[in-house]
PDB file of C-alpha atoms in Angstrom:
ATOM      1  CA  MET A1284     -38.524 142.044 120.735  1.00  0.00           C
ATOM      2  CA  ASN A1285     -35.296 140.834 119.118  1.00  0.00           C
ATOM      3  CA  LYS A1286     -35.134 144.025 117.053  1.00  0.00           C
ATOM      4  CA  MET A1287     -35.451 146.129 120.189  1.00  0.00           C
ATOM      5  CA  LEU A1288     -32.733 144.110 121.934  1.00  0.00           C
ATOM      6  CA  ASN A1289     -30.441 144.625 118.933  1.00  0.00           C
ATOM      7  CA  ILE A1290     -31.066 148.368 118.934  1.00  0.00           C
ATOM      8  CA  LEU A1291     -30.200 148.518 122.628  1.00  0.00           C
ATOM      9  CA  ASN A1292     -27.193 146.218 122.098  1.00  0.00           C
ATOM     10  CA  LEU A1293     -28.501 143.782 124.715  1.00  0.00           C
ATOM     11  CA  LYS A1294     -27.116 140.260 124.286  1.00  0.00           C
ATOM     12  CA  LEU A1295     -29.065 138.093 126.732  1.00  0.00           C
ATOM     13  CA  ASP A1296     -28.662 134.377 127.302  1.00  0.00           C
ATOM     14  CA  SER A1297     -31.192 132.177 129.096  1.00  0.00           C
ATOM     15  CA  ASN A1298     -29.782 133.062 132.532  1.00  0.00           C
ATOM     16  CA  GLN A1299     -29.441 136.772 131.952  1.00  0.00           C
ATOM     17  CA  ILE A1300     -33.082 137.158 130.933  1.00  0.00           C
ATOM     18  CA  TYR A1301     -34.162 136.444 134.530  1.00  0.00           C
ATOM     19  CA  ILE A1302     -31.423 138.574 136.078  1.00  0.00           C
ATOM     20  CA  PHE A1303     -31.951 141.656 133.970  1.00  0.00           C
ATOM     21  CA  LEU A1304     -35.733 141.513 134.084  1.00  0.00           C
ATOM     22  CA  SER A1305     -35.678 141.683 137.886  1.00  0.00           C
ATOM     23  CA  MET A1306     -32.848 144.233 137.738  1.00  0.00           C
ATOM     24  CA  PHE A1307     -34.897 146.432 135.425  1.00  0.00           C
ATOM     25  CA  VAL A1308     -38.023 146.377 137.609  1.00  0.00           C
ATOM     26  CA  CYS A1309     -36.095 146.920 140.845  1.00  0.00           C
ATOM     27  CA  GLY A1310     -33.855 149.597 139.336  1.00  0.00           C
ATOM     28  CA  LEU A1311     -36.814 151.480 137.897  1.00  0.00           C
ATOM     29  CA  LEU A1312     -38.649 151.503 141.222  1.00  0.00           C
ATOM     30  CA  CYS A1313     -35.566 152.461 143.237  1.00  0.00           C
ATOM     31  CA  SER A1314     -34.517 155.294 140.944  1.00  0.00           C
ATOM     32  CA  TYR A1315     -38.076 156.647 141.011  1.00  0.00           C
ATOM     33  CA  ILE A1316     -38.395 156.674 144.811  1.00  0.00           C
ATOM     34  CA  SER A1317     -34.794 157.314 145.897  1.00  0.00           C
ATOM     35  CA  PRO A1318     -34.899 161.145 145.572  1.00  0.00           C
ATOM     36  CA  VAL A1319     -37.805 161.324 148.049  1.00  0.00           C
ATOM     37  CA  ILE A1320     -36.288 158.884 150.553  1.00  0.00           C
ATOM     38  CA  ILE A1321     -32.768 160.337 150.332  1.00  0.00           C
ATOM     39  CA  LYS A1322     -34.110 163.881 150.744  1.00  0.00           C
ATOM     40  CA  ASP A1323     -36.034 162.822 153.856  1.00  0.00           C
ATOM     41  CA  ILE A1324     -32.948 161.226 155.400  1.00  0.00           C
ATOM     42  CA  TYR A1325     -30.584 164.061 154.533  1.00  0.00           C
ATOM     43  CA  THR A1326     -32.907 166.837 155.741  1.00  0.00           C
ATOM     44  CA  LYS A1327     -33.952 165.195 159.031  1.00  0.00           C
ATOM     45  CA  LEU A1328     -30.664 163.680 160.193  1.00  0.00           C
ATOM     46  CA  PRO A1329     -27.464 165.500 161.200  1.00  0.00           C
ATOM     47  CA  SER A1330     -24.515 165.642 158.836  1.00  0.00           C
ATOM     48  CA  SER A1331     -22.486 163.629 161.374  1.00  0.00           C
ATOM     49  CA  TRP A1332     -24.799 160.659 160.717  1.00  0.00           C
ATOM     50  CA  ILE A1333     -24.141 160.889 156.981  1.00  0.00           C
ATOM     51  CA  ALA A1334     -20.400 160.851 157.671  1.00  0.00           C
ATOM     52  CA  PHE A1335     -20.800 157.916 160.089  1.00  0.00           C
ATOM     53  CA  GLU A1336     -22.912 155.984 157.590  1.00  0.00           C
ATOM     54  CA  SER A1337     -20.320 156.492 154.859  1.00  0.00           C
ATOM     55  CA  LEU A1338     -17.505 155.520 157.227  1.00  0.00           C
ATOM     56  CA  VAL A1339     -19.229 152.318 158.359  1.00  0.00           C
ATOM     57  CA  GLY A1340     -19.990 151.394 154.750  1.00  0.00           C
ATOM     58  CA  SER A1341     -16.368 151.905 153.734  1.00  0.00           C
ATOM     59  CA  VAL A1342     -14.918 150.012 156.701  1.00  0.00           C
ATOM     60  CA  SER A1343     -17.340 147.089 156.375  1.00  0.00           C
ATOM     61  CA  GLY A1344     -16.728 146.880 152.634  1.00  0.00           C
ATOM     62  CA  LEU A1345     -12.993 146.677 153.258  1.00  0.00           C
ATOM     63  CA  LEU A1346     -13.303 144.106 156.053  1.00  0.00           C
ATOM     64  CA  ILE A1347     -15.690 141.857 154.124  1.00  0.00           C
ATOM     65  CA  SER A1348     -13.396 141.964 151.083  1.00  0.00           C
ATOM     66  CA  VAL A1349     -10.365 141.083 153.228  1.00  0.00           C
ATOM     67  CA  ALA A1350     -12.268 138.246 154.926  1.00  0.00           C
ATOM     68  CA  TRP A1351     -13.733 136.921 151.657  1.00  0.00           C
ATOM     69  CA  LYS A1352     -11.838 133.628 151.554  1.00  0.00           C
ATOM     70  CA  ASN A1353     -11.851 130.048 152.788  1.00  0.00           C
ATOM     71  CA  SER A1354     -14.799 129.135 155.077  1.00  0.00           C
ATOM     72  CA  ILE A1355     -16.503 132.548 154.912  1.00  0.00           C
ATOM     73  CA  ARG A1356     -16.574 132.552 151.114  1.00  0.00           C
ATOM     74  CA  TYR A1357     -17.543 128.874 151.020  1.00  0.00           C
ATOM     75  CA  GLY A1358     -20.316 129.285 153.594  1.00  0.00           C
ATOM     76  CA  ALA A1359     -21.827 132.366 151.935  1.00  0.00           C
ATOM     77  CA  VAL A1360     -21.947 130.706 148.511  1.00  0.00           C
ATOM     78  CA  LYS A1361     -23.471 127.517 149.913  1.00  0.00           C
ATOM     79  CA  LYS A1362     -26.104 129.519 151.827  1.00  0.00           C
ATOM     80  CA  PHE A1363     -26.868 131.977 149.033  1.00  0.00           C
ATOM     81  CA  MET A1364     -30.591 131.200 148.962  1.00  0.00           C
ATOM     82  CA  LEU A1365     -30.849 131.794 152.712  1.00  0.00           C
ATOM     83  CA  LEU A1366     -29.093 135.145 152.293  1.00  0.00           C
ATOM     84  CA  VAL A1367     -31.535 136.108 149.538  1.00  0.00           C
ATOM     85  CA  ILE A1368     -34.530 135.092 151.639  1.00  0.00           C
ATOM     86  CA  ALA A1369     -33.148 136.970 154.659  1.00  0.00           C
ATOM     87  CA  GLU A1370     -32.550 140.112 152.592  1.00  0.00           C
ATOM     88  CA  THR A1371     -36.068 140.001 151.162  1.00  0.00           C
ATOM     89  CA  ILE A1372     -37.779 139.384 154.498  1.00  0.00           C
ATOM     90  CA  CYS A1373     -35.776 142.094 156.288  1.00  0.00           C
ATOM     91  CA  GLY A1374     -36.544 144.621 153.574  1.00  0.00           C
ATOM     92  CA  VAL A1375     -40.269 143.883 153.445  1.00  0.00           C
ATOM     93  CA  VAL A1376     -40.581 143.865 157.263  1.00  0.00           C
ATOM     94  CA  LEU A1377     -38.753 147.197 157.453  1.00  0.00           C
ATOM     95  CA  CYS A1378     -41.100 148.772 154.906  1.00  0.00           C
ATOM     96  CA  ALA A1379     -44.155 147.330 156.665  1.00  0.00           C
ATOM     97  CA  TYR A1380     -42.980 148.692 160.031  1.00  0.00           C
ATOM     98  CA  LEU A1381     -42.394 152.162 158.601  1.00  0.00           C
ATOM     99  CA  LEU A1382     -45.741 152.127 156.803  1.00  0.00           C
ATOM    100  CA  PHE A1383     -48.079 150.667 159.408  1.00  0.00           C
ATOM    101  CA  ILE A1384     -46.418 151.079 162.817  1.00  0.00           C
ATOM    102  CA  ASP A1385     -44.101 154.060 163.022  1.00  0.00           C
ATOM    103  CA  TYR A1386     -42.371 156.112 160.364  1.00  0.00           C
ATOM    104  CA  ASN A1387     -39.181 156.868 162.296  1.00  0.00           C
ATOM    105  CA  ILE A1388     -36.336 158.281 160.249  1.00  0.00           C
ATOM    106  CA  TRP A1389     -33.730 156.832 162.624  1.00  0.00           C
ATOM    107  CA  VAL A1390     -35.201 153.347 162.259  1.00  0.00           C
ATOM    108  CA  LEU A1391     -35.062 153.767 158.488  1.00  0.00           C
ATOM    109  CA  ALA A1392     -31.478 155.036 158.462  1.00  0.00           C
ATOM    110  CA  ILE A1393     -30.032 152.525 160.947  1.00  0.00           C
ATOM    111  CA  SER A1394     -31.872 149.527 159.460  1.00  0.00           C
ATOM    112  CA  GLN A1395     -30.794 150.490 155.970  1.00  0.00           C
ATOM    113  CA  LEU A1396     -27.191 150.810 157.127  1.00  0.00           C
ATOM    114  CA  ILE A1397     -27.142 147.390 158.805  1.00  0.00           C
ATOM    115  CA  TYR A1398     -29.012 145.807 155.906  1.00  0.00           C
ATOM    116  CA  THR A1399     -26.783 147.158 153.124  1.00  0.00           C
ATOM    117  CA  THR A1400     -23.568 146.784 155.127  1.00  0.00           C
ATOM    118  CA  PHE A1401     -23.881 143.081 155.850  1.00  0.00           C
ATOM    119  CA  VAL A1402     -26.522 141.027 154.035  1.00  0.00           C
ATOM    120  CA  THR A1403     -26.410 142.908 150.733  1.00  0.00           C
ATOM    121  CA  SER A1404     -22.606 142.980 150.757  1.00  0.00           C
ATOM    122  CA  PHE A1405     -22.383 139.197 151.106  1.00  0.00           C
ATOM    123  CA  ILE A1406     -24.964 138.675 148.366  1.00  0.00           C
ATOM    124  CA  GLY A1407     -22.901 140.934 146.103  1.00  0.00           C
ATOM    125  CA  LYS A1408     -19.769 138.906 146.832  1.00  0.00           C
ATOM    126  CA  CYS A1409     -21.594 135.656 146.019  1.00  0.00           C
ATOM    127  CA  ILE A1410     -22.792 137.100 142.717  1.00  0.00           C
ATOM    128  CA  MET A1411     -19.189 138.027 141.940  1.00  0.00           C
ATOM    129  CA  VAL A1412     -18.296 134.319 142.291  1.00  0.00           C
ATOM    130  CA  PHE A1413     -21.274 133.203 140.211  1.00  0.00           C
ATOM    131  CA  LYS A1414     -20.489 135.537 137.323  1.00  0.00           C
ATOM    132  CA  SER A1415     -17.023 134.045 136.945  1.00  0.00           C
ATOM    133  CA  LYS A1416     -18.546 130.548 136.778  1.00  0.00           C
ATOM    134  CA  LEU A1417     -21.406 131.339 134.404  1.00  0.00           C
ATOM    135  CA  TRP A1418     -19.585 133.565 131.926  1.00  0.00           C
ATOM    136  CA  ASN A1419     -16.050 134.177 130.793  1.00  0.00           C
ATOM    137  CA  ASN A1420     -14.245 136.130 128.101  1.00  0.00           C
ATOM    138  CA  GLU A1421     -16.721 137.567 125.577  1.00  0.00           C
ATOM    139  CA  ASN A1422     -19.816 136.369 127.445  1.00  0.00           C
ATOM    140  CA  ARG A1423     -18.651 138.130 130.611  1.00  0.00           C
ATOM    141  CA  GLU A1424     -18.138 141.298 128.560  1.00  0.00           C
ATOM    142  CA  HIS A1425     -21.720 140.981 127.295  1.00  0.00           C
ATOM    143  CA  TYR A1426     -23.000 140.582 130.859  1.00  0.00           C
ATOM    144  CA  ASP A1427     -21.185 143.684 132.116  1.00  0.00           C
ATOM    145  CA  ASN A1428     -22.309 145.718 129.114  1.00  0.00           C
ATOM    146  CA  ASN A1429     -25.898 144.515 129.544  1.00  0.00           C
ATOM    147  CA  ALA A1430     -25.776 145.563 133.207  1.00  0.00           C
ATOM    148  CA  SER A1431     -24.580 149.054 132.247  1.00  0.00           C
ATOM    149  CA  ILE A1432     -27.344 149.413 129.651  1.00  0.00           C
ATOM    150  CA  ILE A1433     -30.086 148.265 132.044  1.00  0.00           C
ATOM    151  CA  ALA A1434     -28.778 150.557 134.798  1.00  0.00           C
ATOM    152  CA  GLY A1435     -28.747 153.491 132.395  1.00  0.00           C
ATOM    153  CA  LEU A1436     -32.280 152.814 131.166  1.00  0.00           C
ATOM    154  CA  THR A1437     -33.740 152.443 134.647  1.00  0.00           C
ATOM    155  CA  CYS A1438     -32.054 155.619 135.895  1.00  0.00           C
ATOM    156  CA  ILE A1439     -33.223 157.668 132.913  1.00  0.00           C
ATOM    157  CA  LEU A1440     -36.809 156.429 133.195  1.00  0.00           C
ATOM    158  CA  GLY A1441     -36.995 156.458 136.998  1.00  0.00           C
ATOM    159  CA  TYR A1442     -35.440 159.873 137.606  1.00  0.00           C
ATOM    160  CA  SER A1443     -37.447 161.383 134.750  1.00  0.00           C
ATOM    161  CA  LEU A1444     -40.660 160.130 136.352  1.00  0.00           C
ATOM    162  CA  ALA A1445     -39.534 161.459 139.738  1.00  0.00           C
ATOM    163  CA  MET A1446     -39.041 164.936 138.273  1.00  0.00           C
ATOM    164  CA  PHE A1447     -42.623 165.214 137.064  1.00  0.00           C
ATOM    165  CA  PHE A1448     -44.557 162.796 139.305  1.00  0.00           C
ATOM    166  CA  GLU A1449     -42.937 162.997 142.723  1.00  0.00           C
ATOM    167  CA  PRO A1450     -44.285 160.207 144.978  1.00  0.00           C
ATOM    168  CA  SER A1451     -45.357 160.749 148.566  1.00  0.00           C
ATOM    169  CA  ILE A1452     -43.174 159.113 151.204  1.00  0.00           C
ATOM    170  CA  THR A1453     -45.956 156.589 151.876  1.00  0.00           C
ATOM    171  CA  PHE A1454     -46.224 155.551 148.239  1.00  0.00           C
ATOM    172  CA  ALA A1455     -42.425 155.482 148.005  1.00  0.00           C
ATOM    173  CA  LEU A1456     -42.260 153.004 150.888  1.00  0.00           C
ATOM    174  CA  VAL A1457     -44.852 150.773 149.200  1.00  0.00           C
ATOM    175  CA  LEU A1458     -42.793 150.729 146.000  1.00  0.00           C
ATOM    176  CA  TRP A1459     -39.640 150.164 148.039  1.00  0.00           C
ATOM    177  CA  GLY A1460     -41.192 147.040 149.552  1.00  0.00           C
ATOM    178  CA  ILE A1461     -42.063 145.769 146.066  1.00  0.00           C
ATOM    179  CA  ALA A1462     -38.495 146.476 144.956  1.00  0.00           C
ATOM    180  CA  TYR A1463     -37.209 144.306 147.810  1.00  0.00           C
ATOM    181  CA  LEU A1464     -39.452 141.467 146.628  1.00  0.00           C
ATOM    182  CA  VAL A1465     -38.220 141.498 143.028  1.00  0.00           C
ATOM    183  CA  ASP A1466     -34.584 142.537 143.587  1.00  0.00           C
ATOM    184  CA  ASP A1467     -33.039 139.074 143.944  1.00  0.00           C
ATOM    185  CA  ILE A1468     -35.615 136.954 142.119  1.00  0.00           C
ATOM    186  CA  GLY A1469     -33.548 136.799 138.946  1.00  0.00           C
ATOM    187  CA  TRP A1470     -30.386 135.649 140.675  1.00  0.00           C
ATOM    188  CA  ALA A1471     -32.354 133.238 142.880  1.00  0.00           C
ATOM    189  CA  ILE A1472     -33.773 131.542 139.759  1.00  0.00           C
ATOM    190  CA  VAL A1473     -30.366 131.395 138.090  1.00  0.00           C
ATOM    191  CA  PHE A1474     -28.757 130.034 141.256  1.00  0.00           C
ATOM    192  CA  TRP A1475     -31.382 127.310 141.576  1.00  0.00           C
ATOM    193  CA  LYS A1476     -31.075 126.324 137.912  1.00  0.00           C
ATOM    194  CA  ASN A1477     -27.272 126.136 138.133  1.00  0.00           C
ATOM    195  CA  ARG A1478     -26.829 125.271 141.814  1.00  0.00           C
ATOM    196  CA  ASN A1479     -24.530 122.291 141.200  1.00  0.00           C
ATOM    197  CA  LEU A1480     -22.148 124.417 139.160  1.00  0.00           C
ATOM    198  CA  LEU A1481     -22.311 127.507 141.355  1.00  0.00           C
ATOM    199  CA  THR A1482     -21.804 125.717 144.670  1.00  0.00           C
ATOM    200  CA  ASP A1483     -18.917 123.612 143.345  1.00  0.00           C
ATOM    201  CA  ILE A1484     -16.175 125.401 145.285  1.00  0.00           C
ATOM    202  CA  LYS A1485     -13.616 124.331 147.884  1.00  0.00           C
ATOM    203  CA  LYS A1486     -13.140 125.881 151.304  1.00  0.00           C
ATOM    204  CA  ASN A1487      -9.489 126.675 150.613  1.00  0.00           C
ATOM    205  CA  GLU A1488     -10.049 128.389 147.265  1.00  0.00           C
TER     206      GLU A1488
END
């Protein structure tokens, strides 16, 4: 195992093992199923929706970044576990609805937009805070490089599989639900292990 990590230039500490294991599983599943789901959305919805979705994502990203200070930043970091739980539940419920009740492309597109625009954005901002507390200088460089390597591996494996073994939309939704379950597990474990350090922030920072 150590030899393989050295070949891949992965330098993992005790926290990063959890993060990158869940990142690998989630990334592999998402890259495998994303061509099918994206194709379904892009072929069934008008181009104006794609433009609207991109616009809302850009505007919300800007607004959340501008507002990321004081009580909003403090509250999100303190409630990180609740955000993770909410993201997981929303994702699994969405997949279950599409699988067992009604596969409606508008429900998929609108839910995904709301989900990624708000909950996922705040989780990403919290992780940005946590990374600066857990690692600095060379260790932060290792983390970022590890993330790039894992992302590259999952994309190569996932998209290669999708080329030769294209999943049905039903199977893709099942895997998508599993991806939601494992996506934040790594960071949830790391947060819980280091919660005193990671929540040690002031409202006016």
